[in-house]
Amino acid sequence: MFVTTSNPSHREQPVRVAIVGTGAIARGSHLPALTALAAGRPLEIVAAVDVDAASVDAFCAEAGIARPYTDLDRMLAEQRPDLVTLATPPRFHRDQTVAALRAGAWVWCEKPPCPSLEDFDAIEAAEGSRDDGPYAAIVFQHRFGSGARHVRELLAGQAMGRPLVAHCQTTWYRDEAYYSVPWRGRWSSEGGGPAMGHGIHQMDLLLDLLGPWAEIRAMAGRLVHDVETEDVSTALVRFENGTMATVVNSVLSPDEVSRIRIDCERATVELTHLYGHRNADWRITPAPGVTPEEADAWRDFGPDVPSSHEAQLEGLLDDLRAGRRPRSSGADGRKSLELVAALYKAAFNGGTVRAGEIVPGDPYYSALHGNAPGWAPEPLGSATEVPA
């Protein structure tokens, strides 16, 4: 698939892109984002990769991509892409990202990033030693778009005063049929439960808006589903700026909603949506004494750019062209995974976990379950024998 700009004076070489994984997220998000952006910039989708030959053949035929592969290393060697987008299960992300980086390609990797901080640090270590990359960025599209950008600027400038209290909610619903898929609800394949696979988007947005966290306390439970991971978690988080937040992640909630609320000294800002947001999904309520003119200025979000894969990918392509580190890569991409790891450690150990505490040698560094009794997967063949 080759699409370039309609401007004949544009002399940039096209960015060569390969899509790895041809399932629902590639079809529904990665390919549409690439196709939309290709209409305004030089971009060539040179290949797609999947272990399922029939799937990748069908994907390429439908999308007009010339070269299907079932072997990632062979594709990297033959096509030398500039950018690889990963739409594969989390357990493959480390090895696939490292392979692409070592081949000189930038990587845009779906969330969850990878099953452990150890894996993430291995990815970061494989990034280019030069300032121009290659780099690996995580898909955290909810922090992109006009609404998140506007509120981030208001909070950074303390236009509404200091942030004081926050709430981060991902309350979704997943039934038994959802968990009947063998790889779901397992640490080895999903990396975690709703805190990792569902709520990480809103937690990432909260961190992007409020800055670094300082400490966390948490609870987790299996209230309904027969899974290795949790199906609900709650947490209390204190941020470095003093903000105190509650976090709820659930797959037990029939009335599904994603929500962030931040109470500042002079206003409350709230986002309510489900899987993506527009300007109209944000609401700012001024405190008594705020002038209508000031409140109207806060509510002026400008042109509507919805949160989306396309919004994030557009910035990533600009960064690739400029040879600069993209957002949601390196330390900026790691912070959300660290918060998830700390949530699990706090929940399973029953104590307070502080930022930066989970380091090599800590059991939660190499696995998010931390080998905690009752939560870690049982070793094969460890089932208790019943005497005759």
mmCIF file of C-alpha atoms in Angstrom:
data_model
loop_
_atom_site.group_PDB
_atom_site.id
_atom_site.type_symbol
_atom_site.label_atom_id
_atom_site.label_comp_id
_atom_site.label_asym_id
_atom_site.label_seq_id
_atom_site.Cartn_x
_atom_site.Cartn_y
_atom_site.Cartn_z
ATOM 1 C CA MET A 1 0.000 0.000 0.000
ATOM 2 C CA PHE A 2 1.575 3.290 -1.082
ATOM 3 C CA VAL A 3 -0.010 6.655 -0.512
ATOM 4 C CA THR A 4 1.747 10.004 -0.648
ATOM 5 C CA THR A 5 0.707 13.621 -0.454
ATOM 6 C CA SER A 6 -1.046 15.237 -3.376
ATOM 7 C CA ASN A 7 1.427 18.137 -3.242
ATOM 8 C CA PRO A 8 3.982 17.510 -6.028
ATOM 9 C CA SER A 9 6.492 19.855 -4.365
ATOM 10 C CA HIS A 10 6.704 17.567 -1.325
ATOM 11 C CA ARG A 11 10.028 15.749 -1.695
ATOM 12 C CA GLU A 12 10.207 13.785 1.560
ATOM 13 C CA GLN A 13 10.849 10.081 1.275
ATOM 14 C CA PRO A 14 7.833 8.090 2.452
ATOM 15 C CA VAL A 15 7.915 6.599 5.958
ATOM 16 C CA ARG A 16 7.955 2.835 5.485
ATOM 17 C CA VAL A 17 5.563 1.142 7.928
ATOM 18 C CA ALA A 18 4.968 -2.508 8.812
ATOM 19 C CA ILE A 19 1.973 -3.749 10.806
ATOM 20 C CA VAL A 20 2.612 -6.729 13.102
ATOM 21 C CA GLY A 21 -0.523 -8.579 14.184
ATOM 22 C CA THR A 22 -3.600 -8.542 11.957
ATOM 23 C CA GLY A 23 -6.420 -9.016 14.464
ATOM 24 C CA ALA A 24 -9.166 -6.666 15.598
ATOM 25 C CA ILE A 25 -6.972 -3.839 16.915
ATOM 26 C CA ALA A 26 -4.920 -3.724 13.713
ATOM 27 C CA ARG A 27 -8.022 -3.745 11.534
ATOM 28 C CA GLY A 28 -10.062 -1.366 13.669
ATOM 29 C CA SER A 29 -7.427 1.128 14.836
ATOM 30 C CA HIS A 30 -3.901 0.854 13.399
ATOM 31 C CA LEU A 31 -4.788 0.476 9.731
ATOM 32 C CA PRO A 32 -7.473 3.231 9.726
ATOM 33 C CA ALA A 33 -5.098 5.645 11.493
ATOM 34 C CA LEU A 34 -2.298 4.958 9.025
ATOM 35 C CA THR A 35 -4.669 5.239 6.065
ATOM 36 C CA ALA A 36 -6.090 8.566 7.273
ATOM 37 C CA LEU A 37 -2.660 10.079 7.863
ATOM 38 C CA ALA A 38 -1.329 8.805 4.548
ATOM 39 C CA ALA A 39 -3.765 11.131 2.800
ATOM 40 C CA GLY A 40 -1.692 14.112 3.919
ATOM 41 C CA ARG A 41 1.898 12.890 4.137
ATOM 42 C CA PRO A 42 4.247 10.447 2.397
ATOM 43 C CA LEU A 43 3.594 7.065 3.931
ATOM 44 C CA GLU A 44 3.981 3.520 2.641
ATOM 45 C CA ILE A 45 2.667 0.403 4.371
ATOM 46 C CA VAL A 46 5.228 -2.059 3.076
ATOM 47 C CA ALA A 47 4.238 -5.251 4.884
ATOM 48 C CA ALA A 48 2.095 -6.988 7.476
ATOM 49 C CA VAL A 49 3.069 -9.890 9.740
ATOM 50 C CA ASP A 50 1.033 -12.554 11.512
ATOM 51 C CA VAL A 51 1.739 -16.140 12.557
ATOM 52 C CA ASP A 52 -1.587 -17.045 10.945
ATOM 53 C CA ALA A 53 -0.871 -17.141 7.210
ATOM 54 C CA ALA A 54 -4.544 -17.025 6.242
ATOM 55 C CA SER A 55 -5.141 -13.992 8.448
ATOM 56 C CA VAL A 56 -2.215 -11.970 7.140
ATOM 57 C CA ASP A 57 -2.991 -12.903 3.521
ATOM 58 C CA ALA A 58 -6.584 -11.735 3.926
ATOM 59 C CA PHE A 59 -5.502 -8.562 5.738
ATOM 60 C CA CYS A 60 -3.059 -7.627 2.987
ATOM 61 C CA ALA A 61 -5.538 -8.414 0.242
ATOM 62 C CA GLU A 62 -8.232 -6.252 1.845
ATOM 63 C CA ALA A 63 -5.873 -3.344 2.607
ATOM 64 C CA GLY A 64 -3.876 -3.438 -0.618
ATOM 65 C CA ILE A 65 -0.605 -4.258 1.163
ATOM 66 C CA ALA A 66 1.831 -6.005 -1.140
ATOM 67 C CA ARG A 67 3.836 -8.204 1.201
ATOM 68 C CA PRO A 68 2.398 -10.590 3.815
ATOM 69 C CA TYR A 69 4.809 -12.354 6.181
ATOM 70 C CA THR A 70 4.569 -14.977 8.891
ATOM 71 C CA ASP A 71 8.118 -14.335 10.151
ATOM 72 C CA LEU A 72 8.957 -11.005 11.830
ATOM 73 C CA ASP A 73 12.737 -11.305 11.522
ATOM 74 C CA ARG A 74 12.509 -12.060 7.823
ATOM 75 C CA MET A 75 10.239 -9.073 7.246
ATOM 76 C CA LEU A 76 12.604 -6.763 9.159
ATOM 77 C CA ALA A 77 15.596 -7.983 7.157
ATOM 78 C CA GLU A 78 13.892 -7.762 3.765
ATOM 79 C CA GLN A 79 11.768 -4.620 4.121
ATOM 80 C CA ARG A 80 13.795 -2.463 6.557
ATOM 81 C CA PRO A 81 10.731 -0.489 7.776
ATOM 82 C CA ASP A 82 11.105 2.893 9.457
ATOM 83 C CA LEU A 83 8.184 2.190 11.804
ATOM 84 C CA VAL A 84 6.653 -1.027 13.119
ATOM 85 C CA THR A 85 3.211 -0.941 14.723
ATOM 86 C CA LEU A 86 2.582 -3.818 17.133
ATOM 87 C CA ALA A 87 -0.971 -5.111 17.521
ATOM 88 C CA THR A 88 -0.080 -8.414 19.169
ATOM 89 C CA PRO A 89 -0.737 -9.864 22.661
ATOM 90 C CA PRO A 90 1.364 -8.323 25.488
ATOM 91 C CA ARG A 91 3.479 -11.430 26.065
ATOM 92 C CA PHE A 92 5.113 -10.919 22.656
ATOM 93 C CA HIS A 93 5.778 -7.185 22.985
ATOM 94 C CA ARG A 94 9.236 -7.343 24.537
ATOM 95 C CA ASP A 95 10.832 -9.666 21.987
ATOM 96 C CA GLN A 96 9.085 -8.113 18.999
ATOM 97 C CA THR A 97 9.916 -4.553 20.051
ATOM 98 C CA VAL A 98 13.558 -5.374 20.729
ATOM 99 C CA ALA A 99 13.854 -7.124 17.351
ATOM 100 C CA ALA A 100 12.404 -4.112 15.537
ATOM 101 C CA LEU A 101 14.592 -1.619 17.417
ATOM 102 C CA ARG A 102 17.720 -3.633 16.671
ATOM 103 C CA ALA A 103 16.719 -3.605 13.017
ATOM 104 C CA GLY A 104 16.650 0.192 13.151
ATOM 105 C CA ALA A 105 12.862 0.638 13.202
ATOM 106 C CA TRP A 106 10.843 2.823 15.537
ATOM 107 C CA VAL A 107 8.002 0.981 17.312
ATOM 108 C CA TRP A 108 4.443 1.942 18.202
ATOM 109 C CA CYS A 109 3.223 -0.762 20.586
ATOM 110 C CA GLU A 110 -0.319 -1.402 21.765
ATOM 111 C CA LYS A 111 -1.106 -1.326 25.462
ATOM 112 C CA PRO A 112 -0.679 -3.081 27.803
ATOM 113 C CA PRO A 113 3.017 -2.333 27.201
ATOM 114 C CA CYS A 114 4.453 -5.672 28.387
ATOM 115 C CA PRO A 115 3.966 -8.034 31.332
ATOM 116 C CA SER A 116 6.590 -6.525 33.667
ATOM 117 C CA LEU A 117 8.849 -3.577 34.425
ATOM 118 C CA GLU A 118 11.780 -5.872 33.693
ATOM 119 C CA ASP A 119 10.469 -6.355 30.157
ATOM 120 C CA PHE A 120 9.924 -2.615 29.714
ATOM 121 C CA ASP A 121 13.453 -1.808 30.867
ATOM 122 C CA ALA A 122 14.826 -4.353 28.396
ATOM 123 C CA ILE A 123 12.936 -2.541 25.640
ATOM 124 C CA GLU A 124 14.272 0.831 26.746
ATOM 125 C CA ALA A 125 17.806 -0.576 26.819
ATOM 126 C CA ALA A 126 17.414 -1.639 23.191
ATOM 127 C CA GLU A 127 16.516 1.851 21.988
ATOM 128 C CA GLY A 128 19.064 3.738 19.928
ATOM 129 C CA SER A 129 22.042 5.270 21.708
ATOM 130 C CA ARG A 130 21.824 8.379 19.521
ATOM 131 C CA ASP A 131 19.444 11.253 20.201
ATOM 132 C CA ASP A 132 17.463 10.464 17.034
ATOM 133 C CA GLY A 133 16.421 6.951 18.083
ATOM 134 C CA PRO A 134 15.042 4.519 17.179
ATOM 135 C CA TYR A 135 12.486 4.752 19.991
ATOM 136 C CA ALA A 136 9.556 2.623 21.162
ATOM 137 C CA ALA A 137 6.296 4.351 22.153
ATOM 138 C CA ILE A 138 3.214 2.842 23.813
ATOM 139 C CA VAL A 139 -0.313 3.385 22.459
ATOM 140 C CA PHE A 140 -1.891 5.629 25.109
ATOM 141 C CA GLN A 141 -4.273 7.473 22.807
ATOM 142 C CA HIS A 142 -6.524 8.834 25.558
ATOM 143 C CA ARG A 143 -3.925 11.457 26.527
ATOM 144 C CA PHE A 144 -3.936 12.845 22.975
ATOM 145 C CA GLY A 145 -6.477 15.134 21.322
ATOM 146 C CA SER A 146 -7.611 18.689 21.984
ATOM 147 C CA GLY A 147 -9.472 18.080 25.260
ATOM 148 C CA ALA A 148 -6.616 16.437 27.131
ATOM 149 C CA ARG A 149 -4.137 18.991 25.769
ATOM 150 C CA HIS A 150 -6.280 21.939 26.890
ATOM 151 C CA VAL A 151 -6.869 20.606 30.398
ATOM 152 C CA ARG A 152 -3.200 19.637 30.766
ATOM 153 C CA GLU A 153 -2.226 23.233 29.969
ATOM 154 C CA LEU A 154 -4.781 24.654 32.418
ATOM 155 C CA LEU A 155 -3.496 22.399 35.196
ATOM 156 C CA ALA A 156 0.172 23.007 34.424
ATOM 157 C CA GLY A 157 -0.363 26.758 34.619
ATOM 158 C CA GLN A 158 -2.607 26.420 37.702
ATOM 159 C CA ALA A 159 -5.215 28.581 35.959
ATOM 160 C CA MET A 160 -7.872 26.904 38.119
ATOM 161 C CA GLY A 161 -5.662 26.851 41.207
ATOM 162 C CA ARG A 162 -3.898 23.857 42.705
ATOM 163 C CA PRO A 163 -5.367 20.411 42.030
ATOM 164 C CA LEU A 164 -6.508 18.900 45.320
ATOM 165 C CA VAL A 165 -8.746 15.846 44.887
ATOM 166 C CA ALA A 166 -9.087 13.452 41.956
ATOM 167 C CA HIS A 167 -11.083 10.402 40.913
ATOM 168 C CA CYS A 168 -10.122 7.948 38.157
ATOM 169 C CA GLN A 169 -12.770 5.405 37.186
ATOM 170 C CA THR A 170 -12.811 2.586 34.646
ATOM 171 C CA THR A 171 -15.944 0.614 35.413
ATOM 172 C CA TRP A 172 -16.690 -1.693 32.505
ATOM 173 C CA TYR A 173 -18.527 -4.993 32.083
ATOM 174 C CA ARG A 174 -17.157 -8.280 30.798
ATOM 175 C CA ASP A 175 -19.233 -11.460 30.963
ATOM 176 C CA GLU A 176 -18.347 -15.146 31.164
ATOM 177 C CA ALA A 177 -18.207 -15.449 27.382
ATOM 178 C CA TYR A 178 -15.455 -12.818 27.331
ATOM 179 C CA TYR A 179 -13.343 -14.857 29.751
ATOM 180 C CA SER A 180 -14.028 -18.129 27.952
ATOM 181 C CA VAL A 181 -11.226 -17.148 25.546
ATOM 182 C CA PRO A 182 -8.293 -19.200 26.934
ATOM 183 C CA TRP A 183 -5.690 -16.423 27.160
ATOM 184 C CA ARG A 184 -7.894 -13.951 29.022
ATOM 185 C CA GLY A 185 -7.630 -13.552 32.772
ATOM 186 C CA ARG A 186 -4.138 -15.085 32.875
ATOM 187 C CA TRP A 187 -0.967 -13.389 34.038
ATOM 188 C CA SER A 188 1.206 -15.000 31.377
ATOM 189 C CA SER A 189 -0.882 -13.813 28.432
ATOM 190 C CA GLU A 190 -2.651 -10.629 29.593
ATOM 191 C CA GLY A 191 -0.112 -9.458 32.166
ATOM 192 C CA GLY A 192 -2.873 -8.498 34.602
ATOM 193 C CA GLY A 193 -6.582 -7.920 35.069
ATOM 194 C CA PRO A 194 -8.641 -4.746 34.590
ATOM 195 C CA ALA A 195 -5.972 -2.556 36.214
ATOM 196 C CA MET A 196 -3.559 -3.602 33.470
ATOM 197 C CA GLY A 197 -5.749 -4.298 30.457
ATOM 198 C CA HIS A 198 -8.589 -1.822 30.898
ATOM 199 C CA GLY A 199 -7.957 0.883 33.499
ATOM 200 C CA ILE A 200 -4.398 1.627 32.422
ATOM 201 C CA HIS A 201 -5.737 4.116 29.845
ATOM 202 C CA GLN A 202 -7.459 6.343 32.409
ATOM 203 C CA MET A 203 -4.600 5.970 34.888
ATOM 204 C CA ASP A 204 -2.172 7.026 32.177
ATOM 205 C CA LEU A 205 -4.318 10.075 31.404
ATOM 206 C CA LEU A 206 -4.511 10.948 35.103
ATOM 207 C CA LEU A 207 -0.708 10.793 35.369
ATOM 208 C CA ASP A 208 -0.365 12.882 32.242
ATOM 209 C CA LEU A 209 -2.618 15.553 33.757
ATOM 210 C CA LEU A 210 -1.349 15.569 37.346
ATOM 211 C CA GLY A 211 2.297 14.589 37.047
ATOM 212 C CA PRO A 212 4.287 12.108 39.141
ATOM 213 C CA TRP A 213 2.667 10.017 41.869
ATOM 214 C CA ALA A 214 4.295 9.522 45.265
ATOM 215 C CA GLU A 215 2.557 6.629 47.044
ATOM 216 C CA ILE A 216 -0.312 4.155 46.656
ATOM 217 C CA ARG A 217 -2.452 1.854 48.782
ATOM 218 C CA ALA A 218 -4.826 -0.632 47.174
ATOM 219 C CA MET A 219 -7.194 -3.607 47.319
ATOM 220 C CA ALA A 220 -7.967 -6.207 44.653
ATOM 221 C CA GLY A 221 -10.476 -9.033 44.421
ATOM 222 C CA ARG A 222 -11.952 -11.827 42.350
ATOM 223 C CA LEU A 223 -15.617 -11.273 43.026
ATOM 224 C CA VAL A 224 -17.236 -12.954 40.008
ATOM 225 C CA HIS A 225 -14.907 -14.451 37.414
ATOM 226 C CA ASP A 226 -12.823 -17.612 37.675
ATOM 227 C CA VAL A 227 -9.537 -16.026 36.601
ATOM 228 C CA GLU A 228 -5.919 -15.854 37.797
ATOM 229 C CA THR A 229 -5.942 -12.059 37.878
ATOM 230 C CA GLU A 230 -8.315 -9.701 39.672
ATOM 231 C CA ASP A 231 -11.671 -8.598 38.282
ATOM 232 C CA VAL A 232 -11.862 -5.428 40.414
ATOM 233 C CA SER A 233 -9.400 -3.149 42.194
ATOM 234 C CA THR A 234 -9.518 0.084 44.158
ATOM 235 C CA ALA A 235 -6.647 2.344 45.152
ATOM 236 C CA LEU A 236 -5.726 5.536 46.960
ATOM 237 C CA VAL A 237 -2.937 7.520 45.319
ATOM 238 C CA ARG A 238 -1.056 10.557 46.606
ATOM 239 C CA PHE A 239 0.708 12.650 43.972
ATOM 240 C CA GLU A 240 3.930 14.600 44.393
ATOM 241 C CA ASN A 241 1.964 17.837 44.119
ATOM 242 C CA GLY A 242 -0.205 16.771 47.067
ATOM 243 C CA THR A 243 -3.306 15.752 45.107
ATOM 244 C CA MET A 244 -5.142 12.794 46.664
ATOM 245 C CA ALA A 245 -6.896 10.453 44.229
ATOM 246 C CA THR A 246 -9.130 7.404 44.235
ATOM 247 C CA VAL A 247 -8.818 4.841 41.441
ATOM 248 C CA VAL A 248 -11.405 2.161 40.586
ATOM 249 C CA ASN A 249 -10.919 -0.506 37.896
ATOM 250 C CA SER A 250 -13.720 -3.013 37.314
ATOM 251 C CA VAL A 251 -15.097 -5.434 34.737
ATOM 252 C CA LEU A 252 -18.197 -6.045 36.890
ATOM 253 C CA SER A 253 -20.147 -2.862 36.133
ATOM 254 C CA PRO A 254 -23.178 -3.089 33.794
ATOM 255 C CA ASP A 255 -23.417 0.727 33.584
ATOM 256 C CA GLU A 256 -20.094 1.192 31.798
ATOM 257 C CA VAL A 257 -18.205 4.457 32.086
ATOM 258 C CA SER A 258 -14.697 5.906 32.018
ATOM 259 C CA ARG A 259 -14.316 9.009 34.139
ATOM 260 C CA ILE A 260 -11.706 11.399 35.459
ATOM 261 C CA ARG A 261 -12.568 14.186 37.874
ATOM 262 C CA ILE A 262 -10.108 16.707 39.298
ATOM 263 C CA ASP A 263 -11.177 19.219 41.946
ATOM 264 C CA CYS A 264 -8.944 22.283 41.952
ATOM 265 C CA GLU A 265 -9.053 25.329 44.218
ATOM 266 C CA ARG A 266 -11.128 27.323 41.732
ATOM 267 C CA ALA A 267 -12.910 24.734 39.571
ATOM 268 C CA THR A 268 -13.798 21.095 39.023
ATOM 269 C CA VAL A 269 -12.855 19.564 35.678
ATOM 270 C CA GLU A 270 -14.508 16.291 34.695
ATOM 271 C CA LEU A 271 -14.253 13.921 31.749
ATOM 272 C CA THR A 272 -16.985 11.315 31.208
ATOM 273 C CA HIS A 273 -16.845 8.930 28.253
ATOM 274 C CA LEU A 274 -16.312 5.233 27.523
ATOM 275 C CA TYR A 275 -13.677 4.320 24.918
ATOM 276 C CA GLY A 276 -12.655 7.759 23.642
ATOM 277 C CA HIS A 277 -13.442 11.421 24.192
ATOM 278 C CA ARG A 278 -14.168 14.678 22.390
ATOM 279 C CA ASN A 279 -14.247 18.276 23.632
ATOM 280 C CA ALA A 280 -17.936 17.921 24.516
ATOM 281 C CA ASP A 281 -17.125 15.104 26.977
ATOM 282 C CA TRP A 282 -15.227 17.519 29.243
ATOM 283 C CA ARG A 283 -17.029 19.724 31.771
ATOM 284 C CA ILE A 284 -15.572 22.573 33.849
ATOM 285 C CA THR A 285 -17.534 23.855 36.852
ATOM 286 C CA PRO A 286 -16.130 27.066 38.347
ATOM 287 C CA ALA A 287 -16.088 27.743 42.086
ATOM 288 C CA PRO A 288 -18.096 30.644 43.516
ATOM 289 C CA GLY A 289 -16.398 33.949 42.807
ATOM 290 C CA VAL A 290 -14.920 33.004 39.437
ATOM 291 C CA THR A 291 -15.994 35.530 36.801
ATOM 292 C CA PRO A 292 -18.036 34.307 33.833
ATOM 293 C CA GLU A 293 -15.341 35.617 31.496
ATOM 294 C CA GLU A 294 -12.637 33.525 33.159
ATOM 295 C CA ALA A 295 -14.849 30.431 33.220
ATOM 296 C CA ASP A 296 -15.660 30.888 29.530
ATOM 297 C CA ALA A 297 -11.945 31.063 28.738
ATOM 298 C CA TRP A 298 -11.377 27.780 30.579
ATOM 299 C CA ARG A 299 -14.212 26.192 28.586
ATOM 300 C CA ASP A 300 -12.788 27.253 25.218
ATOM 301 C CA PHE A 301 -11.190 24.004 24.035
ATOM 302 C CA GLY A 302 -10.615 25.207 20.468
ATOM 303 C CA PRO A 303 -11.126 22.986 17.412
ATOM 304 C CA ASP A 304 -12.266 19.483 18.336
ATOM 305 C CA VAL A 305 -9.586 16.807 17.919
ATOM 306 C CA PRO A 306 -10.919 13.559 19.438
ATOM 307 C CA SER A 307 -8.637 11.248 21.368
ATOM 308 C CA SER A 308 -7.660 8.491 18.961
ATOM 309 C CA HIS A 309 -4.918 6.318 17.545
ATOM 310 C CA GLU A 310 -4.736 8.781 14.682
ATOM 311 C CA ALA A 311 -4.102 11.748 16.986
ATOM 312 C CA GLN A 312 -1.226 9.982 18.717
ATOM 313 C CA LEU A 313 0.242 8.527 15.540
ATOM 314 C CA GLU A 314 0.297 11.927 13.865
ATOM 315 C CA GLY A 315 2.594 13.257 16.581
ATOM 316 C CA LEU A 316 4.731 10.121 16.509
ATOM 317 C CA LEU A 317 5.318 10.458 12.762
ATOM 318 C CA ASP A 318 6.338 14.085 13.263
ATOM 319 C CA ASP A 319 8.789 12.982 15.966
ATOM 320 C CA LEU A 320 10.184 10.250 13.727
ATOM 321 C CA ARG A 321 10.777 12.791 10.956
ATOM 322 C CA ALA A 322 12.459 15.172 13.407
ATOM 323 C CA GLY A 323 14.488 12.440 15.143
ATOM 324 C CA ARG A 324 13.243 13.290 18.641
ATOM 325 C CA ARG A 325 11.912 11.103 21.444
ATOM 326 C CA PRO A 326 8.094 10.761 21.191
ATOM 327 C CA ARG A 327 5.641 11.047 24.048
ATOM 328 C CA SER A 328 4.687 7.788 25.809
ATOM 329 C CA SER A 329 8.161 6.353 25.230
ATOM 330 C CA GLY A 330 10.984 5.814 27.720
ATOM 331 C CA ALA A 331 10.267 7.120 31.216
ATOM 332 C CA ASP A 332 7.067 8.765 29.957
ATOM 333 C CA GLY A 333 5.719 5.417 28.772
ATOM 334 C CA ARG A 334 6.999 3.489 31.786
ATOM 335 C CA LYS A 335 5.239 5.550 34.468
ATOM 336 C CA SER A 336 1.798 4.010 33.910
ATOM 337 C CA LEU A 337 3.151 0.456 34.029
ATOM 338 C CA GLU A 338 5.000 1.304 37.241
ATOM 339 C CA LEU A 339 1.757 2.578 38.797
ATOM 340 C CA VAL A 340 -0.034 -0.644 37.828
ATOM 341 C CA ALA A 341 2.794 -2.750 39.298
ATOM 342 C CA ALA A 342 2.664 -0.701 42.495
ATOM 343 C CA LEU A 343 -1.123 -1.094 42.689
ATOM 344 C CA TYR A 344 -0.766 -4.864 42.571
ATOM 345 C CA LYS A 345 2.035 -4.881 45.123
ATOM 346 C CA ALA A 346 0.060 -2.673 47.498
ATOM 347 C CA ALA A 347 -3.090 -4.766 47.052
ATOM 348 C CA PHE A 348 -1.442 -8.176 47.435
ATOM 349 C CA ASN A 349 0.895 -7.183 50.304
ATOM 350 C CA GLY A 350 -1.528 -4.915 52.146
ATOM 351 C CA GLY A 351 0.903 -2.028 52.553
ATOM 352 C CA THR A 352 1.911 1.319 51.073
ATOM 353 C CA VAL A 353 4.114 1.339 47.975
ATOM 354 C CA ARG A 354 6.177 4.387 47.050
ATOM 355 C CA ALA A 355 7.244 5.527 43.602
ATOM 356 C CA GLY A 356 10.599 4.112 42.563
ATOM 357 C CA GLU A 357 10.386 1.287 45.103
ATOM 358 C CA ILE A 358 9.984 -1.570 42.626
ATOM 359 C CA VAL A 359 13.518 -2.224 41.369
ATOM 360 C CA PRO A 360 15.472 -5.294 40.191
ATOM 361 C CA GLY A 361 15.298 -7.936 42.913
ATOM 362 C CA ASP A 362 11.763 -6.958 43.922
ATOM 363 C CA PRO A 363 9.383 -9.803 42.916
ATOM 364 C CA TYR A 364 6.984 -7.261 41.389
ATOM 365 C CA TYR A 365 9.726 -6.061 39.045
ATOM 366 C CA SER A 366 9.787 -9.306 37.062
ATOM 367 C CA ALA A 367 6.069 -10.238 37.344
ATOM 368 C CA LEU A 368 3.080 -8.084 38.220
ATOM 369 C CA HIS A 369 1.664 -10.814 40.487
ATOM 370 C CA GLY A 370 4.891 -10.688 42.508
ATOM 371 C CA ASN A 371 4.596 -14.425 43.266
ATOM 372 C CA ALA A 372 2.071 -13.439 45.936
ATOM 373 C CA PRO A 373 0.279 -16.398 47.561
ATOM 374 C CA GLY A 374 -3.231 -16.736 46.195
ATOM 375 C CA TRP A 375 -2.450 -14.565 43.189
ATOM 376 C CA ALA A 376 0.556 -16.054 41.425
ATOM 377 C CA PRO A 377 -0.224 -18.755 38.850
ATOM 378 C CA GLU A 378 0.083 -22.269 40.218
ATOM 379 C CA PRO A 379 3.073 -24.175 38.805
ATOM 380 C CA LEU A 380 2.187 -26.944 36.416
ATOM 381 C CA GLY A 381 1.629 -30.202 38.241
ATOM 382 C CA SER A 382 1.178 -28.498 41.599
ATOM 383 C CA ALA A 383 -2.458 -29.434 42.098
ATOM 384 C CA THR A 384 -3.112 -30.950 45.529
ATOM 385 C CA GLU A 385 -3.549 -34.709 45.412
ATOM 386 C CA VAL A 386 -6.605 -36.151 47.123
ATOM 387 C CA PRO A 387 -5.806 -39.337 49.077
ATOM 388 C CA ALA A 388 -7.706 -42.467 48.125
#
